[in-house]
XYZ file of C-alpha atoms in Angstrom:
475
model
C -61.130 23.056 63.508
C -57.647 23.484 62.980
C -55.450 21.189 65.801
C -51.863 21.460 63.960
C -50.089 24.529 64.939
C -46.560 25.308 63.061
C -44.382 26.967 65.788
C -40.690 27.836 65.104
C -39.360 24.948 66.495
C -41.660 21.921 64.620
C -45.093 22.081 64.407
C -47.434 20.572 67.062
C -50.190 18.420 66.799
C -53.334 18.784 69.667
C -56.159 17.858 70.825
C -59.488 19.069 68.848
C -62.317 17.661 71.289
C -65.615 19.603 70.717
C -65.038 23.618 70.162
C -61.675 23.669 71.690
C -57.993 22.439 71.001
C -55.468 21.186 74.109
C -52.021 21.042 73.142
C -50.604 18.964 75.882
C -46.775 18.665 76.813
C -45.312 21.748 74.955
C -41.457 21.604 75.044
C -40.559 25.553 76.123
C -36.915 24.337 77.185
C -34.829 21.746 76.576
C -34.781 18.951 79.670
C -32.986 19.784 82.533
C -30.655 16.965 83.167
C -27.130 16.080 83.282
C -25.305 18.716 82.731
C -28.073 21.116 82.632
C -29.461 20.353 86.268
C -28.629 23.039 87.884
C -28.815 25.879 84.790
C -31.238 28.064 83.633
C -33.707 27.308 81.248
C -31.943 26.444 77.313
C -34.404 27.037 74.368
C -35.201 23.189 73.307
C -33.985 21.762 70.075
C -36.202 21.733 66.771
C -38.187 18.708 65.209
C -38.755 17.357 61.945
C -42.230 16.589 61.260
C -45.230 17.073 63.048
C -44.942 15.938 66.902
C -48.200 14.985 68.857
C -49.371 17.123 72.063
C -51.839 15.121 72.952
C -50.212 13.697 76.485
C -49.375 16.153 79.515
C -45.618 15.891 79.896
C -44.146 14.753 83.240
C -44.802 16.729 86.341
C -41.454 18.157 88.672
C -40.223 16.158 91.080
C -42.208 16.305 94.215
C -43.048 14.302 97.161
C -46.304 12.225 96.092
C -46.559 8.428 95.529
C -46.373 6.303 92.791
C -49.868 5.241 93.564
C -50.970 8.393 93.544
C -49.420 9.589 90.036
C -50.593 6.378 88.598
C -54.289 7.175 89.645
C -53.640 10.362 87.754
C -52.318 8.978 84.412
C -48.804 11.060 85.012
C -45.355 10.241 85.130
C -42.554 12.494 87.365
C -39.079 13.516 86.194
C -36.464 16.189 85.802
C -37.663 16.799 82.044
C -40.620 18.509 83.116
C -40.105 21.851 81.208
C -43.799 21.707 79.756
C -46.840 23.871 78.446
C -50.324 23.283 78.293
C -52.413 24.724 75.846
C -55.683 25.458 75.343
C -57.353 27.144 72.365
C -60.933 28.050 70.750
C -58.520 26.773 67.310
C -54.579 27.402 65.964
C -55.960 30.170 63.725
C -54.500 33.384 62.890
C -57.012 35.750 65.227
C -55.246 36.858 67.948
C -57.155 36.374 71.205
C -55.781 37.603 74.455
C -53.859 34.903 76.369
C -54.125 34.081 79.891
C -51.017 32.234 81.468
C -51.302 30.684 85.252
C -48.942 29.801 87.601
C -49.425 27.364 89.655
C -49.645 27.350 93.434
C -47.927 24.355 95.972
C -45.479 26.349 98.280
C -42.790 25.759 95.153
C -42.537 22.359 95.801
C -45.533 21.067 94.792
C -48.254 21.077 91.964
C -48.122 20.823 88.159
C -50.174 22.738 85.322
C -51.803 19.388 84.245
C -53.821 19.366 87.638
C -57.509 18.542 86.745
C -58.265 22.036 88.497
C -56.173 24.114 85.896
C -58.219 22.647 83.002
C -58.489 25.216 80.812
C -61.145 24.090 78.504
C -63.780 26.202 80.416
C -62.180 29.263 80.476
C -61.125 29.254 76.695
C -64.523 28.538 75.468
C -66.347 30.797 77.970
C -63.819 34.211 76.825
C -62.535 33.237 73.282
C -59.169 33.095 75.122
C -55.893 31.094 74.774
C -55.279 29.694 78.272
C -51.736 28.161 79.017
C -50.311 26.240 82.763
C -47.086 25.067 82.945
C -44.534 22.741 84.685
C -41.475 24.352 86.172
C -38.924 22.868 88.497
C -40.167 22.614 92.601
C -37.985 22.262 95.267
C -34.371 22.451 95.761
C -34.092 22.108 92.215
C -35.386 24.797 91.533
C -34.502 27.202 94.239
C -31.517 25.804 95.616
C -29.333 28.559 96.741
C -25.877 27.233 96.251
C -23.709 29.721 93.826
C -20.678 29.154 95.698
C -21.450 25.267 94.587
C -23.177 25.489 91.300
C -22.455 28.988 89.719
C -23.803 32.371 90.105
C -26.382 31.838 87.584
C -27.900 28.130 89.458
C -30.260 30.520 92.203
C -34.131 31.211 91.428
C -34.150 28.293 88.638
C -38.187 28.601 89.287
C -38.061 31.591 88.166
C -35.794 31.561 85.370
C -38.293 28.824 83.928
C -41.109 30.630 84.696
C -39.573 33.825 82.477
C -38.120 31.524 79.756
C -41.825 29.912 79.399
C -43.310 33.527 79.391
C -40.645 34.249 76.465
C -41.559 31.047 74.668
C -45.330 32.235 75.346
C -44.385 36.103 73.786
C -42.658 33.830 70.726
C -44.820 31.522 69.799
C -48.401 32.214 71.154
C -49.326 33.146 67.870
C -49.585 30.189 66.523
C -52.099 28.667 68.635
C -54.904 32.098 67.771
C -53.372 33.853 70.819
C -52.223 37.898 71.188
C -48.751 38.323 72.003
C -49.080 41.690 72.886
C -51.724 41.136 75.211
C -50.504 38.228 77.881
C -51.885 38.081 81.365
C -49.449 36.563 83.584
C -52.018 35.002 86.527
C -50.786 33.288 89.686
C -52.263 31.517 92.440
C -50.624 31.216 96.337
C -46.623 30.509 95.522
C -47.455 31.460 91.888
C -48.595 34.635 92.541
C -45.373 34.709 94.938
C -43.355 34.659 91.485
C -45.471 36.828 89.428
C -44.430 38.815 92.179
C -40.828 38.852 92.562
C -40.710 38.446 88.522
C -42.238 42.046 88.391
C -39.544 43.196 91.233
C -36.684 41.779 88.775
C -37.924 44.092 86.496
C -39.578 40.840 83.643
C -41.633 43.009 80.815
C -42.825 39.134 79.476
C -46.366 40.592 80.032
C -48.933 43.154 79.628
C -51.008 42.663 83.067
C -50.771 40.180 86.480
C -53.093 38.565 88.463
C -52.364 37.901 91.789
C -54.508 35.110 93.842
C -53.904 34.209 97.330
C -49.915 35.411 97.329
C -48.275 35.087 100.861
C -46.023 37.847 99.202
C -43.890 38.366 102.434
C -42.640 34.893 101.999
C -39.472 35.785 99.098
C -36.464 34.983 101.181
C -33.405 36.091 102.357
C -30.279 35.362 101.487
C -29.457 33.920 105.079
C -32.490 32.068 104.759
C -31.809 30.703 101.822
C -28.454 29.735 102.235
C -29.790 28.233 105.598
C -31.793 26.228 103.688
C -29.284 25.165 101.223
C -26.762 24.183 103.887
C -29.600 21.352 105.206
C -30.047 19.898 101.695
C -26.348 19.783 100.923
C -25.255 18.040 104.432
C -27.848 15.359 103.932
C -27.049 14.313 99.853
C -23.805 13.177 97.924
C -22.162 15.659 95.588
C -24.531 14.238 92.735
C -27.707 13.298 94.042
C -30.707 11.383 92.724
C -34.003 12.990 92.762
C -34.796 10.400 95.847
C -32.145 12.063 97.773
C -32.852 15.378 97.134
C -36.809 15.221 97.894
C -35.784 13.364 100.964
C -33.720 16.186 102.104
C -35.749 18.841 101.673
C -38.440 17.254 103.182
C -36.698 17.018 106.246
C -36.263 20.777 106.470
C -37.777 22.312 109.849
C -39.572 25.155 108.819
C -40.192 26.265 112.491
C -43.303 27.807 114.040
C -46.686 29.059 111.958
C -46.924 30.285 109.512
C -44.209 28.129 107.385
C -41.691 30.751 106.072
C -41.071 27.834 102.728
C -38.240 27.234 101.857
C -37.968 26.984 98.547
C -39.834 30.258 97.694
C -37.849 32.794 95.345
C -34.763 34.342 97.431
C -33.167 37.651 97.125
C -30.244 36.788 95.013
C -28.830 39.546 93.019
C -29.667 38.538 90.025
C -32.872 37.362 89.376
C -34.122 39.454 92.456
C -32.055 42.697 93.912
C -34.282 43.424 96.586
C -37.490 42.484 98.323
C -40.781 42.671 96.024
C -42.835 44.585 99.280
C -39.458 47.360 99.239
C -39.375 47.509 95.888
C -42.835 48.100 94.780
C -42.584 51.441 97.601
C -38.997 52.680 96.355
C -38.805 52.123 92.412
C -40.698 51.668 89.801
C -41.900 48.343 88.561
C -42.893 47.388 84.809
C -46.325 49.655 84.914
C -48.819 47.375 84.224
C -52.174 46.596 85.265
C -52.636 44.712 88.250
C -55.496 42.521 89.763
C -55.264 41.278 93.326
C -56.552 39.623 96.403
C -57.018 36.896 98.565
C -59.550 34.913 100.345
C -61.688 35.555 103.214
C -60.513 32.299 105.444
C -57.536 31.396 103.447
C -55.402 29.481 106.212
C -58.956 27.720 107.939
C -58.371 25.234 105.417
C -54.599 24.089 107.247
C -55.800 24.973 110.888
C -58.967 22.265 110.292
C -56.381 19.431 110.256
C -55.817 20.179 113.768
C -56.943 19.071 116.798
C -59.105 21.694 118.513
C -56.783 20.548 121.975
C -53.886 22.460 119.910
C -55.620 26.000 120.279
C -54.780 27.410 124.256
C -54.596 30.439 125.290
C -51.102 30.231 124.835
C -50.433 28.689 121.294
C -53.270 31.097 120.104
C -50.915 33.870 121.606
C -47.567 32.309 120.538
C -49.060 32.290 117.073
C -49.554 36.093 117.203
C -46.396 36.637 118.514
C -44.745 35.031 115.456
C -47.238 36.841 113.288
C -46.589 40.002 114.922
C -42.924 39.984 115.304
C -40.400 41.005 118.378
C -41.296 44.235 119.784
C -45.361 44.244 118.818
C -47.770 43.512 121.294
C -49.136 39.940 120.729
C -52.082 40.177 123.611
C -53.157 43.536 121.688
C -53.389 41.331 118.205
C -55.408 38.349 120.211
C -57.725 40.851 121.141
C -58.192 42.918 117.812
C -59.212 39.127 116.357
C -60.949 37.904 119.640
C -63.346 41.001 119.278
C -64.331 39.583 115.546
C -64.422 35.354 116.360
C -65.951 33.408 119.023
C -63.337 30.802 118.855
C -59.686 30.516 119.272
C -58.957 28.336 116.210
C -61.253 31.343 114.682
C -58.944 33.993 115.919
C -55.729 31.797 114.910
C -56.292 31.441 111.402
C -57.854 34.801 110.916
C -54.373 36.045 111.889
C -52.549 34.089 109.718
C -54.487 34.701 106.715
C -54.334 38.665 107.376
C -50.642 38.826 108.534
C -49.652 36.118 105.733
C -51.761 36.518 102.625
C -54.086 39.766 103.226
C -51.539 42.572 104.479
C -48.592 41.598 102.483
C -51.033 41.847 99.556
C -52.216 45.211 100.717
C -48.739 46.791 100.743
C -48.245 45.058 97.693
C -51.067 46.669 95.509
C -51.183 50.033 97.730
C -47.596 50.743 96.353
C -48.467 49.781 92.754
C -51.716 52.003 92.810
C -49.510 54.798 94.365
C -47.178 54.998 91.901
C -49.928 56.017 89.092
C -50.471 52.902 87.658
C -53.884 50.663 87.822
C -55.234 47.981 90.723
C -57.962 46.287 90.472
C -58.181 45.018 94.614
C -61.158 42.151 95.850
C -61.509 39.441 98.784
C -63.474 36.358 98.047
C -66.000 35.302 100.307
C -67.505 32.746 98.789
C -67.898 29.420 101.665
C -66.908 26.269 101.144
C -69.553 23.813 101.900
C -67.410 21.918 103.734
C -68.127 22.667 107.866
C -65.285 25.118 108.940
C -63.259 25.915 105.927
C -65.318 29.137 105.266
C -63.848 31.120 102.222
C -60.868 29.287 102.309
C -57.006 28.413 100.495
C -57.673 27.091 96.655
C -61.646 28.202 96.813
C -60.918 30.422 94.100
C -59.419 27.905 91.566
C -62.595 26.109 90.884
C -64.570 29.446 90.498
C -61.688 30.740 88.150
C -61.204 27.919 85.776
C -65.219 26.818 86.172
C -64.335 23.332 86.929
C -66.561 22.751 90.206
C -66.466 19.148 89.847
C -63.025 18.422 89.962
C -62.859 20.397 93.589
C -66.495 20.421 94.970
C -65.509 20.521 98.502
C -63.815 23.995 98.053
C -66.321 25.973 96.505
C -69.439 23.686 95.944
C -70.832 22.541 92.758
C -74.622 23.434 92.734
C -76.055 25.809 90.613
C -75.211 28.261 93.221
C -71.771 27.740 92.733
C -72.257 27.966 88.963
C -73.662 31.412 89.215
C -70.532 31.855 91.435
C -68.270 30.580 89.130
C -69.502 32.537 86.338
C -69.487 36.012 87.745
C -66.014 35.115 88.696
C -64.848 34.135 85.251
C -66.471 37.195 83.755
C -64.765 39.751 85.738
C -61.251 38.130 85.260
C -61.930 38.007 81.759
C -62.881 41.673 81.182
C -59.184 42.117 83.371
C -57.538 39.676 80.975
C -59.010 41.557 77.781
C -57.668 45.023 78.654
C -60.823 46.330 80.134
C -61.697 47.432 83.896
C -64.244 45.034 85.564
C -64.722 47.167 88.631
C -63.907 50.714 89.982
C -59.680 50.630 90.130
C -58.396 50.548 94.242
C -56.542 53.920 94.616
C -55.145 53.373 98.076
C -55.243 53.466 101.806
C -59.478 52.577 102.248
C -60.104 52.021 98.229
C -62.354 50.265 96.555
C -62.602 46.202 96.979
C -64.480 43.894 95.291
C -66.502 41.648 97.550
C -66.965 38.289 96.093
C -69.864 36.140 97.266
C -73.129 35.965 97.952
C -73.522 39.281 97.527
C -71.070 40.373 95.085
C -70.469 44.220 95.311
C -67.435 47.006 95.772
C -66.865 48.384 99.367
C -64.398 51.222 100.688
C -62.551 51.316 103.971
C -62.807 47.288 104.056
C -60.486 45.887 107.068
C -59.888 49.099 108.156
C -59.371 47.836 111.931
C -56.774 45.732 110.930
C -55.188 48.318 109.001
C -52.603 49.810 111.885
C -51.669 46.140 112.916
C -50.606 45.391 109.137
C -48.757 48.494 109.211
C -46.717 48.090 112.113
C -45.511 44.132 110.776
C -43.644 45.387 107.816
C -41.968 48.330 108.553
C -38.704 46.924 107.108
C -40.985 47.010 103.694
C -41.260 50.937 103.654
């Protein structure tokens, strides 16, 4: 098996461990420091000779402790602009190439996460399967032009679509297709894949979405909000101490957490809000898959006490959900009809209002316009008491590695089976073909993942006129 790959910057030497090739640590960009901290994304600098890929690269800066990314074999820094890649061998077929974003509310996570292991996936669809590092945080979405330059907003994203360009480049080289890239996201990362497709980013041929909280791109008052908290509490040049300290501190005010450090509508990188845009113009006209969990946000609610669900939080939590003017008791009792409990009713509402219907309007749109959707909801339970089909359950079905997670979706041969039919589908997506009947609207088809697997119309339908009336501003 080949495990040298000759890319146009040096060639690369991985990984070869039984019938597939990890090349760990793949420069895209040239570090980020100095001078360079707050700019996009510059194309790194060749090498002589061959240089190994055998180590992950450091992950962003993010709160975790040293203990912790010691226990992990990783190291944290600024120069974190890495790829991870995973091959059935650096030949010259061209397999179709799967790229995932990872999730973390853009300030945490990394593509070397034991979760994102590729190896699986690769083997399983004869695919090339690549995570990444980007920058997290305020470094990455501070929103500061009047401070650092116009061009110093959305650096997330800009390293998100300088890796996709390095990906479109140079997949070739590892056996991979780079005219047919999936661009796959999960929670914050499908965030981006979603405002990358609003600024208009043609780095690939079709998107999954997994889990996106799509409503959460920000505004510019937001942002700049935001900004103004970080910039009061560092010195003009700050270490990265200081500047996870400060952003830390932000308040991000009642459920669910706005974040942020998500993308923010800058201008630039983003002229308007994904959820308007997808309604009003067109976006690149690719194939989309998309959907969420069944219980995404039980998973945050079961760190709380069950004292913290009255009446009243239950109701202030709709009322934040719902937004001035809507009738919070009316939204109680649409959930209270469905859930015997009021933590049951609390997170059902936040995983509608925050992953489900901004999802929905997301996908409706795209499928509107003419071009294709592929739509599900995974229902596949934790085994874990009370986290049902929650947050992250899909990443261990997705990338097959049950054991690194089992607590989210299990790791029996039940879950297996799971697993498998999982990977299967997304593969047929990621290989240009249609793994169930396409979602065509208002009551379309959805793929039910779970025990019994299986496409349904008119799914959610009650919730349907409450999810309308939240994002009217949306179109």
């Amino acid at each position: 098996m080949t495990a040298v790959a000759h890319t146009a910057y040096g060639a690369l030497r991985g990984d070869a461990t039984g019938d597939v090739v990890v090349f760990r640590g793949v420069p895209y960009a040239a570090p980020p420091t100095g001078e360079r901290r707050w700019r996009p994304a510059q194309p790194v600098t060749s090498w002589a000779g061959v240089r190994e890929a055998t180590a992950f690269g450091a992950i962003a800066p993010q709160e975790i402790s040293p203990e912790r990314l010691a226990k992990r074999g990783l190291t944290m820094s600024e120069d974190c602009l890495t790829l991870n890649i995973w091959t059935p061998a650096a030949d010259d077929n061209r397999r179709p190439v799967l790229v995932f974003l990872h999730g973390g509310g853009q300030t945490q996570g990394h593509g070397s996460a034991p979760l994102l292991d590729g190896s699986r996936l690769a083997r399983r669809g004869d695919i090339v399967v690549v995570t990444m590092n980007f920058r997290l945080g305020a470094l990455g979405a501070l929103y500061a032009p009047d401070w650092h330059g116009a061009d110093s907003t959305n650096l997330t994203l800009r390293d998100q679509r300088h890796a996709l360009q390095w990906v479109r480049a140079q997949i070739g080289a590892f056996g991979g297709d780079p005219s047919a890239v999936t661009v796959a996201g999960q929670s914050s990362g499908a965030i981006a894949i979603s405002a990358l497709l609003a600024g208009g980013c043609e780095l690939f041929d079709r998107a999954i979405l997994q889990s996106g909280g799509l409503e959460r791109v920000r505004s510019t008052a937001a942002a700049s909000a935001a900004a103004e908290q970080v910039m009061s509490a560092v010195t003009r040049e700050p270490s990265v101490a200081e500047i996870i300290a400060a952003q830390g501190a932000i308040d991000t005010g009642f459920v669910p957490p706005k974040g942020p450090f998500h993308p923010c509508i800058d201008g630039g990188v983003i002229e308007r809000h994904p959820l308007l845009l997808a309604r009003t113009r067109d976006m690149p006209a690719i194939p989309v898959l998309a959907g969420t969990t069944r219980d995404e946000w039980r998973i945050f609610d079961a760190a709380l006490d069950e004292g913290v669900f009255t009446e009243k939080y239950v109701r202030d939590r709709a009322q934040a959900l719902a937004g001035d003017g809507h009738d919070a008791d009316a939204v109680v009792a649409t959930y209270g009809a469905d859930h015997q409990t009021l933590r049951d009713v609390a997170s059902a509402m936040v995983t509608d209002y925050h992953f489900t219907a901004p999802t929905e309007q997301f996908v409706r749109a795209h499928a509107e316009r003419g071009n294709t959707v592929f739509r599900y909801e995974l229902q596949w339970t934790s085994p874990r008491a009370g986290l049902g089909a929650c947050h992250d359950s899909c990443l261990p079905l997705l990338f097959g590695n049950l054991d690194a997670a089992p607590a989210l979706a299990g790791d029996d041969a039940e879950a297996r089976h799971m697993s498998d039919a999982v990977q299967d589908l997304w593969l047929e997506f990621v290989r240009g073909g249609e793994p169930w009947e396409p979602y065509d609207g208002v009551g379309g088809s959805t793929m039910l993942l779970g025990p019994e697997t299986g496409v349904v119309r008119e799914h959610r339908a009650k919730q349907l006129a409450i999810w309308e009336n939240r994002y009217p501003a949306y179109g």
